[in-house]
Amino acid sequence: MTDDELNDALDRAARWLRAAKSVCVLTGAGISAESGVPTFRASDGLWEGHRIEDVASPDGWDRNPALVWQFYNARRANVATVKPNPGHFALVALEDRFGDNFKLVTQNVDGLHLQAGSRRVLEIHGSLRQTRCTVCEAVANRGLEPLGDAPECPQCHGRLRPHIVWFGEGLPDDIWMEAMVSASECDALLVVGTSAVVHPAASLIPIARRKGATVIEVNITRTEASAYADIGLYGPSGEVLPKLLQRLE
Ligand code: APR
């Protein structure tokens, strides 16, 4: 996309957003790329040297929970060193503009949207900061402290697992319903930094579109979402989103 094409697309996107009464945003790993959090599908099926099915699936957990915890403790330690980038902050400004008519649905587990100051956030794939007891199901926020290879529930001493939705697992019903309602009812859906290949998250895009929302894609490249996008803003989200917000002021 040339600079002129991007500027033209930004102008059109800003016009749609000015006319919109409600906005829903779906984010993926790309929005955190400029913060230094690696994306998933850039890495050849490997995730920091591990096969995804070994560290992010119920089977991998059953085979080797200590390996899973080593992997998640490393991700937690990495996230402790990074900061939200201008893309995250632009979405805070967008929320300020729309208030209760705004929802941010994120597939990311890095917590950077909350750290930036976004409040109406649905973390549909869970959070690196949270643990869940495999026995009593209690969910706890443990921040980013190291948890060791076999952390136990402080209440019942059951084995704790990361409170993350792994491949082959369903999304929490209540959070997913809220995400569906937001996507179905919004006037504009902003799709930022996701390859849009993981379902059901990606199905929010056709759902919003079918219900009449304008779909605006922000990504460094075209994706599975592009077929549904009325407007494509192709560039790094840390640059494109602040430019979009500037045009709304
Ligand atoms: N700005 C915008 N987009 C970017 C940037 C950037 N600076 N850098 C990368 N991207 C885009 C890539 O082009 C790609 O489309 O971000 C997207 C990242 O895609 P994935 O790595 O597939 O991440 P995501 O879509 O979030 O994956 C969904 O899959 O692995 C599971 O549960 C995990 O939540 C995750 C889900």
PDB file of C-alpha atoms and ligand atoms in Angstrom:
ATOM      1  CA  MET A   1       0.000   0.000   0.000  1.00  0.00           C
ATOM      2  CA  THR A   2       1.468   3.383  -0.978  1.00  0.00           C
ATOM      3  CA  ASP A   3       1.408   6.344   1.426  1.00  0.00           C
ATOM      4  CA  ASP A   4      -1.330   7.971  -0.666  1.00  0.00           C
ATOM      5  CA  GLU A   5      -3.451   4.814  -0.607  1.00  0.00           C
ATOM      6  CA  LEU A   6      -2.996   4.490   3.150  1.00  0.00           C
ATOM      7  CA  ASN A   7      -3.911   8.141   3.733  1.00  0.00           C
ATOM      8  CA  ASP A   8      -7.015   7.756   1.610  1.00  0.00           C
ATOM      9  CA  ALA A   9      -8.012   4.563   3.461  1.00  0.00           C
ATOM     10  CA  LEU A  10      -7.369   6.277   6.816  1.00  0.00           C
ATOM     11  CA  ASP A  11      -9.654   9.156   5.795  1.00  0.00           C
ATOM     12  CA  ARG A  12     -12.418   6.710   4.843  1.00  0.00           C
ATOM     13  CA  ALA A  13     -11.984   4.686   8.031  1.00  0.00           C
ATOM     14  CA  ALA A  14     -12.138   7.869  10.131  1.00  0.00           C
ATOM     15  CA  ARG A  15     -15.376   8.890   8.383  1.00  0.00           C
ATOM     16  CA  TRP A  16     -16.969   5.516   9.207  1.00  0.00           C
ATOM     17  CA  LEU A  17     -15.812   5.697  12.808  1.00  0.00           C
ATOM     18  CA  ARG A  18     -17.135   9.225  13.225  1.00  0.00           C
ATOM     19  CA  ALA A  19     -20.523   8.016  12.025  1.00  0.00           C
ATOM     20  CA  ALA A  20     -20.501   4.884  14.201  1.00  0.00           C
ATOM     21  CA  LYS A  21     -22.388   4.739  17.503  1.00  0.00           C
ATOM     22  CA  SER A  22     -20.645   1.586  18.713  1.00  0.00           C
ATOM     23  CA  VAL A  23     -17.293   0.006  17.992  1.00  0.00           C
ATOM     24  CA  CYS A  24     -15.892  -3.456  18.606  1.00  0.00           C
ATOM     25  CA  VAL A  25     -12.189  -4.235  18.201  1.00  0.00           C
ATOM     26  CA  LEU A  26     -10.693  -7.702  17.707  1.00  0.00           C
ATOM     27  CA  THR A  27      -6.956  -7.884  18.306  1.00  0.00           C
ATOM     28  CA  GLY A  28      -4.347 -10.588  17.831  1.00  0.00           C
ATOM     29  CA  ALA A  29      -0.646 -11.061  18.365  1.00  0.00           C
ATOM     30  CA  GLY A  30       0.311  -8.421  15.769  1.00  0.00           C
ATOM     31  CA  ILE A  31      -0.718  -5.526  18.002  1.00  0.00           C
ATOM     32  CA  SER A  32       1.940  -6.595  20.528  1.00  0.00           C
ATOM     33  CA  ALA A  33       4.641  -7.278  17.919  1.00  0.00           C
ATOM     34  CA  GLU A  34       6.033  -3.751  18.224  1.00  0.00           C
ATOM     35  CA  SER A  35       6.245  -4.248  21.991  1.00  0.00           C
ATOM     36  CA  GLY A  36       8.550  -7.207  21.386  1.00  0.00           C
ATOM     37  CA  VAL A  37       6.116 -10.082  21.996  1.00  0.00           C
ATOM     38  CA  PRO A  38       6.633 -12.694  19.261  1.00  0.00           C
ATOM     39  CA  THR A  39       3.626 -13.545  17.054  1.00  0.00           C
ATOM     40  CA  PHE A  40       2.654 -17.211  16.605  1.00  0.00           C
ATOM     41  CA  ARG A  41       2.478 -18.019  12.964  1.00  0.00           C
ATOM     42  CA  ALA A  42       5.755 -16.343  12.055  1.00  0.00           C
ATOM     43  CA  SER A  43       7.678 -19.190  13.625  1.00  0.00           C
ATOM     44  CA  ASP A  44       7.275 -22.270  11.430  1.00  0.00           C
ATOM     45  CA  GLY A  45       4.949 -24.197  13.740  1.00  0.00           C
ATOM     46  CA  LEU A  46       7.433 -23.739  16.557  1.00  0.00           C
ATOM     47  CA  TRP A  47       6.850 -21.556  19.568  1.00  0.00           C
ATOM     48  CA  GLU A  48      10.121 -20.482  21.142  1.00  0.00           C
ATOM     49  CA  GLY A  49      11.632 -23.817  20.130  1.00  0.00           C
ATOM     50  CA  HIS A  50       8.659 -25.963  21.198  1.00  0.00           C
ATOM     51  CA  ARG A  51       6.041 -27.677  19.090  1.00  0.00           C
ATOM     52  CA  ILE A  52       2.757 -25.880  19.754  1.00  0.00           C
ATOM     53  CA  GLU A  53       0.964 -29.178  20.524  1.00  0.00           C
ATOM     54  CA  ASP A  54       3.534 -29.955  23.251  1.00  0.00           C
ATOM     55  CA  VAL A  55       3.048 -26.732  25.190  1.00  0.00           C
ATOM     56  CA  ALA A  56      -0.421 -25.478  24.316  1.00  0.00           C
ATOM     57  CA  SER A  57      -2.784 -28.441  24.188  1.00  0.00           C
ATOM     58  CA  PRO A  58      -4.492 -30.711  26.739  1.00  0.00           C
ATOM     59  CA  ASP A  59      -2.463 -33.692  25.409  1.00  0.00           C
ATOM     60  CA  GLY A  60       0.821 -31.834  25.860  1.00  0.00           C
ATOM     61  CA  TRP A  61      -0.244 -30.951  29.406  1.00  0.00           C
ATOM     62  CA  ASP A  62      -1.108 -34.582  30.195  1.00  0.00           C
ATOM     63  CA  ARG A  63       2.259 -35.731  28.788  1.00  0.00           C
ATOM     64  CA  ASN A  64       4.494 -33.198  30.509  1.00  0.00           C
ATOM     65  CA  PRO A  65       3.011 -30.500  32.762  1.00  0.00           C
ATOM     66  CA  ALA A  66       6.477 -29.417  33.945  1.00  0.00           C
ATOM     67  CA  LEU A  67       7.482 -28.586  30.353  1.00  0.00           C
ATOM     68  CA  VAL A  68       4.245 -26.630  29.917  1.00  0.00           C
ATOM     69  CA  TRP A  69       4.996 -24.613  33.064  1.00  0.00           C
ATOM     70  CA  GLN A  70       8.606 -23.990  31.963  1.00  0.00           C
ATOM     71  CA  PHE A  71       7.253 -22.624  28.698  1.00  0.00           C
ATOM     72  CA  TYR A  72       4.613 -20.454  30.377  1.00  0.00           C
ATOM     73  CA  ASN A  73       6.998 -19.197  33.042  1.00  0.00           C
ATOM     74  CA  ALA A  74       9.329 -18.108  30.215  1.00  0.00           C
ATOM     75  CA  ARG A  75       6.459 -16.313  28.444  1.00  0.00           C
ATOM     76  CA  ARG A  76       5.427 -14.690  31.729  1.00  0.00           C
ATOM     77  CA  ALA A  77       9.002 -13.518  32.327  1.00  0.00           C
ATOM     78  CA  ASN A  78       9.173 -12.112  28.795  1.00  0.00           C
ATOM     79  CA  VAL A  79       5.911 -10.206  29.199  1.00  0.00           C
ATOM     80  CA  ALA A  80       7.233  -8.718  32.449  1.00  0.00           C
ATOM     81  CA  THR A  81       9.935  -6.987  30.370  1.00  0.00           C
ATOM     82  CA  VAL A  82       7.696  -5.435  27.696  1.00  0.00           C
ATOM     83  CA  LYS A  83       5.449  -2.393  27.568  1.00  0.00           C
ATOM     84  CA  PRO A  84       2.332  -1.427  25.633  1.00  0.00           C
ATOM     85  CA  ASN A  85       3.077   0.392  22.364  1.00  0.00           C
ATOM     86  CA  PRO A  86       1.313   3.314  20.621  1.00  0.00           C
ATOM     87  CA  GLY A  87      -1.176   0.883  19.037  1.00  0.00           C
ATOM     88  CA  HIS A  88      -2.411  -0.222  22.469  1.00  0.00           C
ATOM     89  CA  PHE A  89      -2.655   3.405  23.613  1.00  0.00           C
ATOM     90  CA  ALA A  90      -4.582   4.436  20.495  1.00  0.00           C
ATOM     91  CA  LEU A  91      -7.217   1.818  21.420  1.00  0.00           C
ATOM     92  CA  VAL A  92      -7.459   3.353  24.903  1.00  0.00           C
ATOM     93  CA  ALA A  93      -8.198   6.690  23.222  1.00  0.00           C
ATOM     94  CA  LEU A  94     -10.803   5.004  21.012  1.00  0.00           C
ATOM     95  CA  GLU A  95     -12.490   3.564  24.101  1.00  0.00           C
ATOM     96  CA  ASP A  96     -12.507   7.019  25.724  1.00  0.00           C
ATOM     97  CA  ARG A  97     -14.406   8.261  22.713  1.00  0.00           C
ATOM     98  CA  PHE A  98     -17.075   5.535  22.675  1.00  0.00           C
ATOM     99  CA  GLY A  99     -17.371   4.700  26.383  1.00  0.00           C
ATOM    100  CA  ASP A 100     -19.936   1.969  27.039  1.00  0.00           C
ATOM    101  CA  ASN A 101     -20.433   1.547  23.311  1.00  0.00           C
ATOM    102  CA  PHE A 102     -16.956   0.065  22.973  1.00  0.00           C
ATOM    103  CA  LYS A 103     -15.619  -3.433  23.449  1.00  0.00           C
ATOM    104  CA  LEU A 104     -12.110  -4.764  22.930  1.00  0.00           C
ATOM    105  CA  VAL A 105     -12.016  -8.505  22.255  1.00  0.00           C
ATOM    106  CA  THR A 106      -8.465  -9.789  22.377  1.00  0.00           C
ATOM    107  CA  GLN A 107      -6.946 -13.156  21.568  1.00  0.00           C
ATOM    108  CA  ASN A 108      -3.780 -12.045  23.339  1.00  0.00           C
ATOM    109  CA  VAL A 109      -2.843 -13.385  26.739  1.00  0.00           C
ATOM    110  CA  ASP A 110      -0.100 -10.812  27.381  1.00  0.00           C
ATOM    111  CA  GLY A 111      -2.295  -8.364  29.316  1.00  0.00           C
ATOM    112  CA  LEU A 112      -0.872  -5.361  27.453  1.00  0.00           C
ATOM    113  CA  HIS A 113      -4.294  -3.866  26.675  1.00  0.00           C
ATOM    114  CA  LEU A 114      -5.144  -3.756  30.386  1.00  0.00           C
ATOM    115  CA  GLN A 115      -1.677  -2.436  31.186  1.00  0.00           C
ATOM    116  CA  ALA A 116      -2.179   0.357  28.628  1.00  0.00           C
ATOM    117  CA  GLY A 117      -5.436   1.352  30.353  1.00  0.00           C
ATOM    118  CA  SER A 118      -8.158  -0.307  28.270  1.00  0.00           C
ATOM    119  CA  ARG A 119     -11.061  -1.284  30.534  1.00  0.00           C
ATOM    120  CA  ARG A 120     -13.772  -2.887  28.432  1.00  0.00           C
ATOM    121  CA  VAL A 121     -11.573  -5.844  27.509  1.00  0.00           C
ATOM    122  CA  LEU A 122     -12.558  -9.468  26.893  1.00  0.00           C
ATOM    123  CA  GLU A 123      -9.506 -11.753  27.029  1.00  0.00           C
ATOM    124  CA  ILE A 124     -11.157 -14.611  25.165  1.00  0.00           C
ATOM    125  CA  HIS A 125      -8.064 -16.871  25.235  1.00  0.00           C
ATOM    126  CA  GLY A 126      -7.270 -16.215  28.905  1.00  0.00           C
ATOM    127  CA  SER A 127      -4.308 -14.495  30.496  1.00  0.00           C
ATOM    128  CA  LEU A 128      -0.678 -15.311  31.287  1.00  0.00           C
ATOM    129  CA  ARG A 129      -1.229 -13.711  34.686  1.00  0.00           C
ATOM    130  CA  GLN A 130      -3.980 -16.119  35.715  1.00  0.00           C
ATOM    131  CA  THR A 131      -3.867 -19.698  36.980  1.00  0.00           C
ATOM    132  CA  ARG A 132      -6.701 -22.205  37.293  1.00  0.00           C
ATOM    133  CA  CYS A 133      -6.863 -25.116  39.706  1.00  0.00           C
ATOM    134  CA  THR A 134      -7.395 -28.430  37.910  1.00  0.00           C
ATOM    135  CA  VAL A 135      -9.292 -29.699  40.974  1.00  0.00           C
ATOM    136  CA  CYS A 136     -11.387 -26.878  42.470  1.00  0.00           C
ATOM    137  CA  GLU A 137     -11.337 -24.718  39.284  1.00  0.00           C
ATOM    138  CA  ALA A 138     -10.484 -21.567  41.264  1.00  0.00           C
ATOM    139  CA  VAL A 139      -9.018 -18.867  39.008  1.00  0.00           C
ATOM    140  CA  ALA A 140      -6.407 -16.582  40.559  1.00  0.00           C
ATOM    141  CA  ASN A 141      -4.394 -13.625  39.346  1.00  0.00           C
ATOM    142  CA  ARG A 142      -0.753 -14.392  40.122  1.00  0.00           C
ATOM    143  CA  GLY A 143       0.768 -11.427  38.317  1.00  0.00           C
ATOM    144  CA  LEU A 144       3.990 -12.331  36.548  1.00  0.00           C
ATOM    145  CA  GLU A 145       5.878 -13.856  39.484  1.00  0.00           C
ATOM    146  CA  PRO A 146       7.751 -17.110  38.638  1.00  0.00           C
ATOM    147  CA  LEU A 147       5.573 -20.077  39.615  1.00  0.00           C
ATOM    148  CA  GLY A 148       7.953 -23.038  39.301  1.00  0.00           C
ATOM    149  CA  ASP A 149       7.378 -26.314  37.435  1.00  0.00           C
ATOM    150  CA  ALA A 150       4.508 -27.683  39.536  1.00  0.00           C
ATOM    151  CA  PRO A 151       2.563 -24.910  41.264  1.00  0.00           C
ATOM    152  CA  GLU A 152      -0.217 -25.945  43.651  1.00  0.00           C
ATOM    153  CA  CYS A 153      -3.552 -24.373  44.491  1.00  0.00           C
ATOM    154  CA  PRO A 154      -3.224 -22.433  47.772  1.00  0.00           C
ATOM    155  CA  GLN A 155      -6.766 -23.558  48.731  1.00  0.00           C
ATOM    156  CA  CYS A 156      -6.967 -27.282  47.889  1.00  0.00           C
ATOM    157  CA  HIS A 157      -3.368 -28.164  46.868  1.00  0.00           C
ATOM    158  CA  GLY A 158      -4.590 -29.341  43.482  1.00  0.00           C
ATOM    159  CA  ARG A 159      -2.311 -28.884  40.464  1.00  0.00           C
ATOM    160  CA  LEU A 160      -2.524 -25.420  38.903  1.00  0.00           C
ATOM    161  CA  ARG A 161      -2.525 -24.885  35.138  1.00  0.00           C
ATOM    162  CA  PRO A 162      -2.269 -21.670  33.133  1.00  0.00           C
ATOM    163  CA  HIS A 163      -5.722 -20.063  32.677  1.00  0.00           C
ATOM    164  CA  ILE A 164      -5.250 -20.088  28.918  1.00  0.00           C
ATOM    165  CA  VAL A 165      -7.444 -21.573  26.195  1.00  0.00           C
ATOM    166  CA  TRP A 166      -5.302 -24.206  24.473  1.00  0.00           C
ATOM    167  CA  PHE A 167      -5.739 -25.760  21.042  1.00  0.00           C
ATOM    168  CA  GLY A 168      -8.643 -28.183  21.175  1.00  0.00           C
ATOM    169  CA  GLU A 169     -10.336 -26.415  24.111  1.00  0.00           C
ATOM    170  CA  GLY A 170     -13.525 -24.365  24.126  1.00  0.00           C
ATOM    171  CA  LEU A 171     -13.741 -20.696  25.055  1.00  0.00           C
ATOM    172  CA  PRO A 172     -15.386 -19.716  28.366  1.00  0.00           C
ATOM    173  CA  ASP A 173     -19.117 -19.483  27.525  1.00  0.00           C
ATOM    174  CA  ASP A 174     -19.853 -16.188  29.280  1.00  0.00           C
ATOM    175  CA  ILE A 175     -16.924 -14.306  27.741  1.00  0.00           C
ATOM    176  CA  TRP A 176     -17.566 -15.738  24.294  1.00  0.00           C
ATOM    177  CA  MET A 177     -21.267 -14.777  24.441  1.00  0.00           C
ATOM    178  CA  GLU A 178     -20.315 -11.225  25.355  1.00  0.00           C
ATOM    179  CA  ALA A 179     -17.867 -11.097  22.438  1.00  0.00           C
ATOM    180  CA  MET A 180     -20.545 -12.379  20.031  1.00  0.00           C
ATOM    181  CA  VAL A 181     -23.046  -9.798  21.235  1.00  0.00           C
ATOM    182  CA  SER A 182     -20.503  -6.987  20.826  1.00  0.00           C
ATOM    183  CA  ALA A 183     -19.554  -8.116  17.321  1.00  0.00           C
ATOM    184  CA  SER A 184     -23.202  -8.568  16.316  1.00  0.00           C
ATOM    185  CA  GLU A 185     -24.342  -5.189  17.594  1.00  0.00           C
ATOM    186  CA  CYS A 186     -21.453  -2.902  16.637  1.00  0.00           C
ATOM    187  CA  ASP A 187     -21.528  -0.422  13.767  1.00  0.00           C
ATOM    188  CA  ALA A 188     -17.810  -0.849  13.084  1.00  0.00           C
ATOM    189  CA  LEU A 189     -15.446  -3.749  13.747  1.00  0.00           C
ATOM    190  CA  LEU A 190     -11.737  -2.994  13.806  1.00  0.00           C
ATOM    191  CA  VAL A 191      -9.646  -6.139  13.210  1.00  0.00           C
ATOM    192  CA  VAL A 192      -6.061  -5.544  14.310  1.00  0.00           C
ATOM    193  CA  GLY A 193      -2.975  -7.755  13.980  1.00  0.00           C
ATOM    194  CA  THR A 194      -4.585 -11.155  13.616  1.00  0.00           C
ATOM    195  CA  SER A 195      -4.102 -13.795  10.936  1.00  0.00           C
ATOM    196  CA  ALA A 196      -7.804 -14.611  11.485  1.00  0.00           C
ATOM    197  CA  VAL A 197      -7.253 -18.343  11.111  1.00  0.00           C
ATOM    198  CA  VAL A 198      -8.099 -19.457  14.649  1.00  0.00           C
ATOM    199  CA  HIS A 199     -11.772 -20.119  15.323  1.00  0.00           C
ATOM    200  CA  PRO A 200     -14.097 -19.315  16.892  1.00  0.00           C
ATOM    201  CA  ALA A 201     -12.317 -15.938  17.413  1.00  0.00           C
ATOM    202  CA  ALA A 202     -12.053 -15.298  13.676  1.00  0.00           C
ATOM    203  CA  SER A 203     -15.751 -15.993  13.147  1.00  0.00           C
ATOM    204  CA  LEU A 204     -16.538 -12.683  14.872  1.00  0.00           C
ATOM    205  CA  ILE A 205     -15.485 -11.002  11.622  1.00  0.00           C
ATOM    206  CA  PRO A 206     -18.118 -12.557   9.296  1.00  0.00           C
ATOM    207  CA  ILE A 207     -20.683 -12.294  12.113  1.00  0.00           C
ATOM    208  CA  ALA A 208     -20.161  -8.523  12.416  1.00  0.00           C
ATOM    209  CA  ARG A 209     -20.154  -8.136   8.662  1.00  0.00           C
ATOM    210  CA  ARG A 210     -23.399 -10.085   8.207  1.00  0.00           C
ATOM    211  CA  LYS A 211     -25.056  -7.879  10.810  1.00  0.00           C
ATOM    212  CA  GLY A 212     -24.109  -4.810   8.812  1.00  0.00           C
ATOM    213  CA  ALA A 213     -20.966  -3.540  10.565  1.00  0.00           C
ATOM    214  CA  THR A 214     -18.220  -1.847   8.608  1.00  0.00           C
ATOM    215  CA  VAL A 215     -15.091  -3.991   8.919  1.00  0.00           C
ATOM    216  CA  ILE A 216     -11.739  -2.198   9.052  1.00  0.00           C
ATOM    217  CA  GLU A 217      -8.580  -4.332   8.979  1.00  0.00           C
ATOM    218  CA  VAL A 218      -5.239  -3.124  10.363  1.00  0.00           C
ATOM    219  CA  ASN A 219      -2.332  -5.452   9.589  1.00  0.00           C
ATOM    220  CA  ILE A 220       1.073  -5.426   7.959  1.00  0.00           C
ATOM    221  CA  THR A 221      -0.310  -7.769   5.306  1.00  0.00           C
ATOM    222  CA  ARG A 222      -3.578  -9.093   3.876  1.00  0.00           C
ATOM    223  CA  THR A 223      -5.070 -12.008   5.817  1.00  0.00           C
ATOM    224  CA  GLU A 224      -8.098 -14.320   5.949  1.00  0.00           C
ATOM    225  CA  ALA A 225      -9.972 -11.289   7.341  1.00  0.00           C
ATOM    226  CA  SER A 226      -9.300  -9.198   4.238  1.00  0.00           C
ATOM    227  CA  ALA A 227     -12.142 -10.786   2.258  1.00  0.00           C
ATOM    228  CA  TYR A 228     -14.608  -9.289   4.770  1.00  0.00           C
ATOM    229  CA  ALA A 229     -12.888  -5.919   5.147  1.00  0.00           C
ATOM    230  CA  ASP A 230     -14.533  -2.799   3.744  1.00  0.00           C
ATOM    231  CA  ILE A 231     -11.312  -0.906   4.390  1.00  0.00           C
ATOM    232  CA  GLY A 232      -7.753  -2.228   4.757  1.00  0.00           C
ATOM    233  CA  LEU A 233      -5.113  -0.193   6.547  1.00  0.00           C
ATOM    234  CA  TYR A 234      -1.914  -2.061   5.742  1.00  0.00           C
ATOM    235  CA  GLY A 235       0.994  -1.043   7.936  1.00  0.00           C
ATOM    236  CA  PRO A 236       2.258  -1.610  11.496  1.00  0.00           C
ATOM    237  CA  SER A 237      -0.565  -1.092  14.011  1.00  0.00           C
ATOM    238  CA  GLY A 238       1.715   1.001  16.264  1.00  0.00           C
ATOM    239  CA  GLU A 239       1.856   3.560  13.451  1.00  0.00           C
ATOM    240  CA  VAL A 240      -1.494   3.133  11.728  1.00  0.00           C
ATOM    241  CA  LEU A 241      -3.763   3.259  14.807  1.00  0.00           C
ATOM    242  CA  PRO A 242      -2.356   6.559  16.183  1.00  0.00           C
ATOM    243  CA  LYS A 243      -2.819   8.089  12.712  1.00  0.00           C
ATOM    244  CA  LEU A 244      -6.413   6.871  12.660  1.00  0.00           C
ATOM    245  CA  LEU A 245      -7.074   8.363  16.108  1.00  0.00           C
ATOM    246  CA  GLN A 246      -5.508  11.683  15.090  1.00  0.00           C
ATOM    247  CA  ARG A 247      -8.044  11.916  12.298  1.00  0.00           C
ATOM    248  CA  LEU A 248     -10.892  11.443  14.771  1.00  0.00           C
ATOM    249  CA  GLU A 249      -9.838  14.386  16.929  1.00  0.00           C
TER     250      GLU A 249
HETATM  251  N1  APR B   1       1.112  -4.552  13.056  1.00  0.00           N
HETATM  252  C1  APR B   1      -0.012  -5.171  12.633  1.00  0.00           C
HETATM  253  N2  APR B   1      -0.084  -6.484  12.361  1.00  0.00           N
HETATM  254  C2  APR B   1       1.031  -7.216  12.535  1.00  0.00           C
HETATM  255  C3  APR B   1       2.264  -6.652  12.993  1.00  0.00           C
HETATM  256  C4  APR B   1       2.272  -5.250  13.253  1.00  0.00           C
HETATM  257  N3  APR B   1       3.363  -4.616  13.681  1.00  0.00           N
HETATM  258  N4  APR B   1       3.176  -7.640  13.070  1.00  0.00           N
HETATM  259  C5  APR B   1       2.563  -8.779  12.698  1.00  0.00           C
HETATM  260  N5  APR B   1       1.273  -8.527  12.362  1.00  0.00           N
HETATM  261  C6  APR B   1       0.229  -9.477  11.950  1.00  0.00           C
HETATM  262  C7  APR B   1       0.685 -10.618  11.054  1.00  0.00           C
HETATM  263  O1  APR B   1       0.689 -10.212   9.696  1.00  0.00           O
HETATM  264  C8  APR B   1      -0.375 -11.671  11.334  1.00  0.00           C
HETATM  265  O2  APR B   1      -1.499 -11.503  10.476  1.00  0.00           O
HETATM  266  O3  APR B   1      -0.245 -10.114  13.114  1.00  0.00           O
HETATM  267  C9  APR B   1      -0.813 -11.357  12.770  1.00  0.00           C
HETATM  268  C10 APR B   1      -0.368 -12.372  13.792  1.00  0.00           C
HETATM  269  O4  APR B   1      -0.999 -13.583  13.510  1.00  0.00           O
HETATM  270  P1  APR B   1      -0.837 -14.851  14.435  1.00  0.00           P
HETATM  271  O5  APR B   1       0.597 -15.012  14.786  1.00  0.00           O
HETATM  272  O6  APR B   1      -1.528 -15.989  13.766  1.00  0.00           O
HETATM  273  O7  APR B   1      -1.601 -14.439  15.789  1.00  0.00           O
HETATM  274  P2  APR B   1      -3.149 -14.457  16.130  1.00  0.00           P
HETATM  275  O8  APR B   1      -3.986 -14.168  14.940  1.00  0.00           O
HETATM  276  O9  APR B   1      -3.306 -13.605  17.323  1.00  0.00           O
HETATM  277  O10 APR B   1      -3.358 -15.975  16.567  1.00  0.00           O
HETATM  278  C11 APR B   1      -4.592 -16.361  17.102  1.00  0.00           C
HETATM  279  O11 APR B   1      -3.785 -18.527  17.711  1.00  0.00           O
HETATM  280  O12 APR B   1      -1.854 -19.423  18.521  1.00  0.00           O
HETATM  281  C12 APR B   1      -3.177 -19.188  18.803  1.00  0.00           C
HETATM  282  O13 APR B   1      -4.372 -18.839  20.781  1.00  0.00           O
HETATM  283  C13 APR B   1      -3.320 -18.313  20.016  1.00  0.00           C
HETATM  284  O14 APR B   1      -4.516 -16.258  20.317  1.00  0.00           O
HETATM  285  C14 APR B   1      -3.708 -16.974  19.421  1.00  0.00           C
HETATM  286  C15 APR B   1      -4.469 -17.396  18.174  1.00  0.00           C
END
